XYZ file of N, CA and C in Angstrom:
318
model
N 0.837 -1.171 0.000
C 0.000 0.000 0.000
C 0.888 1.242 0.000
N 0.644 2.165 -0.918
C 1.418 3.396 -0.954
C 0.696 4.484 -0.163
N 1.469 5.345 0.420
C 0.950 6.448 1.223
C 1.083 7.722 0.404
N -0.013 8.475 0.311
C 0.053 9.751 -0.394
C 0.959 10.707 0.385
N 1.879 11.370 -0.307
C 2.766 12.294 0.409
C 2.008 13.518 0.909
N 2.410 14.001 2.063
C 1.848 15.228 2.623
C 2.837 16.374 2.522
N 4.135 16.041 2.403
C 5.180 17.045 2.204
C 6.134 16.545 1.129
N 6.778 17.500 0.475
C 7.734 17.167 -0.586
C 9.083 17.798 -0.281
N 10.105 16.968 -0.232
C 11.466 17.473 -0.157
C 11.921 17.789 -1.573
N 12.431 18.981 -1.776
C 12.904 19.440 -3.080
C 14.428 19.345 -3.049
N 14.992 18.441 -3.877
C 16.421 18.118 -3.775
C 17.122 18.328 -5.112
N 17.696 19.516 -5.341
C 18.529 19.705 -6.527
C 19.922 19.127 -6.255
N 20.518 18.521 -7.268
C 21.847 17.938 -7.046
C 22.666 17.971 -8.335
N 23.930 18.262 -8.180
C 24.910 18.112 -9.255
C 26.122 17.425 -8.624
N 26.315 16.179 -9.035
C 27.379 15.344 -8.469
C 27.140 15.172 -6.966
N 28.156 15.204 -6.135
C 28.029 15.096 -4.673
C 27.266 13.848 -4.213
N 27.530 12.711 -4.829
C 26.760 11.501 -4.508
C 26.957 11.020 -3.067
N 28.126 11.215 -2.495
C 28.352 10.793 -1.104
C 27.439 11.597 -0.182
N 27.407 12.908 -0.366
C 26.553 13.761 0.450
C 25.075 13.472 0.181
N 24.738 13.193 -1.081
C 23.351 12.898 -1.428
C 22.852 11.661 -0.697
N 23.687 10.643 -0.582
C 23.289 9.430 0.155
C 22.859 9.791 1.586
N 23.641 10.620 2.235
C 23.323 11.022 3.608
C 22.048 11.865 3.644
N 21.883 12.754 2.688
C 20.676 13.592 2.645
C 19.428 12.731 2.459
N 19.484 11.779 1.535
C 18.320 10.919 1.299
C 18.070 9.983 2.480
N 19.128 9.518 3.111
C 18.961 8.690 4.313
C 18.252 9.482 5.405
N 18.515 10.793 5.468
C 17.830 11.610 6.479
C 16.348 11.784 6.147
N 15.982 11.659 4.889
C 14.558 11.639 4.526
C 13.930 10.342 5.019
N 14.613 9.242 4.785
C 14.092 7.943 5.202
C 13.966 7.829 6.722
N 14.696 8.637 7.453
C 14.652 8.602 8.910
C 13.584 9.530 9.494
N 12.737 10.100 8.657
C 11.701 11.011 9.155
C 10.729 10.286 10.077
N 10.174 11.024 11.018
C 9.246 10.448 11.988
C 7.855 10.219 11.404
N 7.600 10.709 10.208
C 6.362 10.410 9.494
C 6.720 9.708 8.191
N 5.772 8.952 7.642
C 6.018 8.227 6.399
C 5.472 8.929 5.172
N 4.640 9.941 5.369
C 3.907 10.549 4.242
C 4.669 11.730 3.638
N 5.783 11.422 3.012
C 6.609 12.414 2.345
C 7.090 11.849 1.017
N 7.603 12.726 0.189
C 8.301 12.331 -1.034
C 9.538 13.211 -1.154
N 10.528 12.734 -1.851
C 11.709 13.532 -2.170
C 11.829 13.564 -3.685
N 11.795 14.758 -4.243
C 11.907 14.946 -5.682
C 13.346 15.368 -5.965
N 14.120 14.438 -6.503
C 15.542 14.656 -6.759
C 15.708 15.058 -8.226
N 16.260 16.245 -8.444
C 16.513 16.730 -9.803
C 18.017 16.760 -10.033
N 18.463 15.944 -10.960
C 19.877 15.830 -11.314
C 20.211 16.911 -12.337
N 21.020 17.868 -11.926
C 21.405 18.994 -12.785
C 22.668 18.645 -13.577
N 22.531 17.660 -14.470
C 23.594 17.286 -15.411
C 24.853 16.768 -14.713
N 24.666 15.907 -13.740
C 25.797 15.343 -13.001
C 26.636 14.434 -13.881
N 27.901 14.357 -13.532
C 28.811 13.405 -14.156
C 28.919 12.148 -13.296
N 28.440 12.221 -12.057
C 28.425 11.074 -11.156
C 27.070 10.380 -11.256
N 26.985 9.165 -10.730
C 25.784 8.338 -10.867
C 24.728 8.671 -9.805
N 24.085 9.801 -9.985
C 23.028 10.225 -9.065
C 21.840 9.265 -9.143
N 21.466 8.861 -10.341
C 20.338 7.938 -10.515
C 20.580 6.643 -9.748
N 21.794 6.140 -9.783
C 22.133 4.913 -9.072
C 22.022 5.067 -7.570
N 22.398 6.229 -7.049
C 22.279 6.494 -5.615
C 20.817 6.461 -5.202
N 19.968 7.131 -5.980
C 18.543 7.185 -5.648
C 17.925 5.790 -5.736
N 18.198 5.077 -6.821
C 17.575 3.766 -6.999
C 18.081 2.735 -5.988
N 19.291 2.908 -5.478
C 19.845 1.961 -4.505
C 19.029 1.919 -3.206
N 18.319 2.976 -2.900
C 17.476 2.998 -1.699
C 16.211 2.166 -1.870
N 15.808 1.891 -3.096
C 14.609 1.082 -3.375
C 13.382 1.574 -2.611
N 13.141 2.866 -2.674
C 11.993 3.457 -1.989
C 11.258 4.351 -2.989
N 10.002 4.052 -3.232
C 9.234 4.777 -4.247
C 8.983 6.236 -3.870
N 9.218 6.599 -2.615
C 9.062 8.001 -2.210
C 10.205 8.864 -2.719
N 11.302 8.233 -3.113
C 12.436 8.941 -3.704
C 12.249 8.942 -5.206
N 11.986 10.104 -5.776
C 11.678 10.221 -7.199
C 12.800 10.968 -7.904
N 13.400 10.327 -8.913
C 14.560 10.874 -9.625
C 14.144 11.402 -10.990
N 14.668 12.586 -11.331
C 14.495 13.171 -12.661
C 15.804 13.829 -13.068
N 16.126 13.728 -14.342
C 17.301 14.432 -14.870
C 16.824 15.728 -15.497
N 17.495 16.805 -15.172
C 17.160 18.127 -15.696
C 17.256 18.132 -17.225
N 16.302 18.758 -17.875
C 16.322 18.812 -19.340
C 17.556 19.576 -19.817
N 17.991 19.274 -21.017
C 19.261 19.799 -21.521
C 19.285 21.314 -21.646
N 18.138 21.946 -21.839
C 18.132 23.404 -22.000
C 18.123 24.157 -20.664
N 17.949 23.445 -19.572
C 17.931 24.080 -18.254
C 19.172 23.694 -17.468
N 19.715 24.652 -16.733
C 20.902 24.396 -15.916
C 20.865 25.256 -14.667
N 21.503 24.773 -13.617
C 21.651 25.545 -12.397
C 20.685 25.129 -11.309
N 21.046 25.496 -10.081
C 20.279 25.080 -8.919
C 18.879 25.686 -8.912
N 18.728 26.931 -9.346
C 17.402 27.555 -9.349
C 16.474 26.831 -10.317
N 16.963 26.518 -11.500
C 16.146 25.790 -12.482
C 15.813 24.389 -11.980
N 16.765 23.752 -11.304
C 16.511 22.415 -10.753
C 15.438 22.479 -9.666
N 15.496 23.488 -8.816
C 14.460 23.633 -7.784
C 13.090 23.858 -8.429
N 13.036 24.700 -9.437
C 11.767 24.952 -10.127
C 11.225 23.672 -10.758
N 12.092 22.865 -11.335
C 11.663 21.590 -11.923
C 11.116 20.649 -10.851
N 11.774 20.622 -9.704
C 11.306 19.769 -8.611
C 9.953 20.243 -8.095
N 9.784 21.533 -7.951
C 8.506 22.081 -7.486
C 7.390 21.705 -8.453
N 7.664 21.787 -9.745
C 6.656 21.446 -10.751
C 6.265 19.971 -10.685
N 7.165 19.112 -10.218
C 6.899 17.669 -10.145
C 6.389 17.210 -8.788
N 6.419 18.091 -7.807
C 5.992 17.734 -6.453
C 4.500 17.434 -6.429
N 4.132 16.468 -5.603
C 2.732 16.078 -5.451
C 2.042 16.783 -4.294
N 2.736 17.690 -3.613
C 2.142 18.392 -2.469
C 2.387 19.887 -2.603
N 1.687 20.630 -1.754
C 1.890 22.077 -1.694
C 2.821 22.479 -0.550
N 3.192 21.512 0.274
C 4.125 21.789 1.366
C 5.502 21.341 0.907
N 6.359 22.318 0.640
C 7.670 22.065 0.052
C 8.768 22.357 1.057
N 9.714 21.436 1.138
C 10.863 21.583 2.030
C 12.121 21.501 1.168
N 12.920 22.546 1.171
C 14.157 22.496 0.400
C 15.183 21.650 1.140
N 15.884 20.852 0.375
C 16.951 20.011 0.925
C 18.072 19.968 -0.099
N 19.140 20.688 0.177
C 20.297 20.616 -0.703
C 20.956 19.255 -0.538
N 21.638 18.822 -1.568
C 22.230 17.485 -1.578
C 23.268 17.288 -0.482
N 23.815 18.382 0.046
C 24.825 18.252 1.099
C 24.278 18.603 2.482
N 22.948 18.575 2.632
C 22.307 18.838 3.918
C 21.724 17.563 4.503
N 21.421 17.605 5.779
C 20.792 16.478 6.464
C 19.590 17.007 7.241
N 18.470 16.296 7.137
C 17.251 16.660 7.850
C 17.283 16.218 9.301
N 16.663 16.988 10.151
C 16.331 16.541 11.503
C 15.219 15.504 11.346
N 15.163 14.465 12.149
C 14.164 13.400 11.979
C 12.704 13.865 12.065
N 12.456 15.002 12.690
C 11.081 15.486 12.820
C 10.796 16.676 11.902
N 11.672 16.940 10.959
C 11.520 18.130 10.097
C 10.199 18.112 9.340
N 9.864 17.032 8.674
C 8.617 16.961 7.893
C 7.416 17.107 8.807
N 7.444 16.435 9.938
C 6.333 16.513 10.894
C 6.137 17.949 11.375
N 7.220 18.627 11.683
C 7.138 20.016 12.159
C 6.625 20.943 11.067
N 6.963 20.678 9.835
C 6.466 21.514 8.733
C 4.966 21.349 8.538
N 4.457 20.162 8.834
C 3.013 19.952 8.743
C 2.293 20.781 9.795
């Protein structure tokens, strides 16, 4: 059974796969289950898609930025457009969430 997300983590990333693993792990450690993380790969040379898929969690959604768009602002805008909720939480690839962050935002 899938849970509809109530909050969306907006995660722009370019490379930084080691930090991204920790950031996504902090999403998985949230005290609520009703969240999604929209990861937008801004033309990385590292295997961002592999990092996301290695978690095997459908709440982690990966997209590669279209070729005509570049930069963190464009990646955030792309993630916002793909988010399934109106409650958006920014999460840079090198940040870590507090376990109750999503719950507190609700």
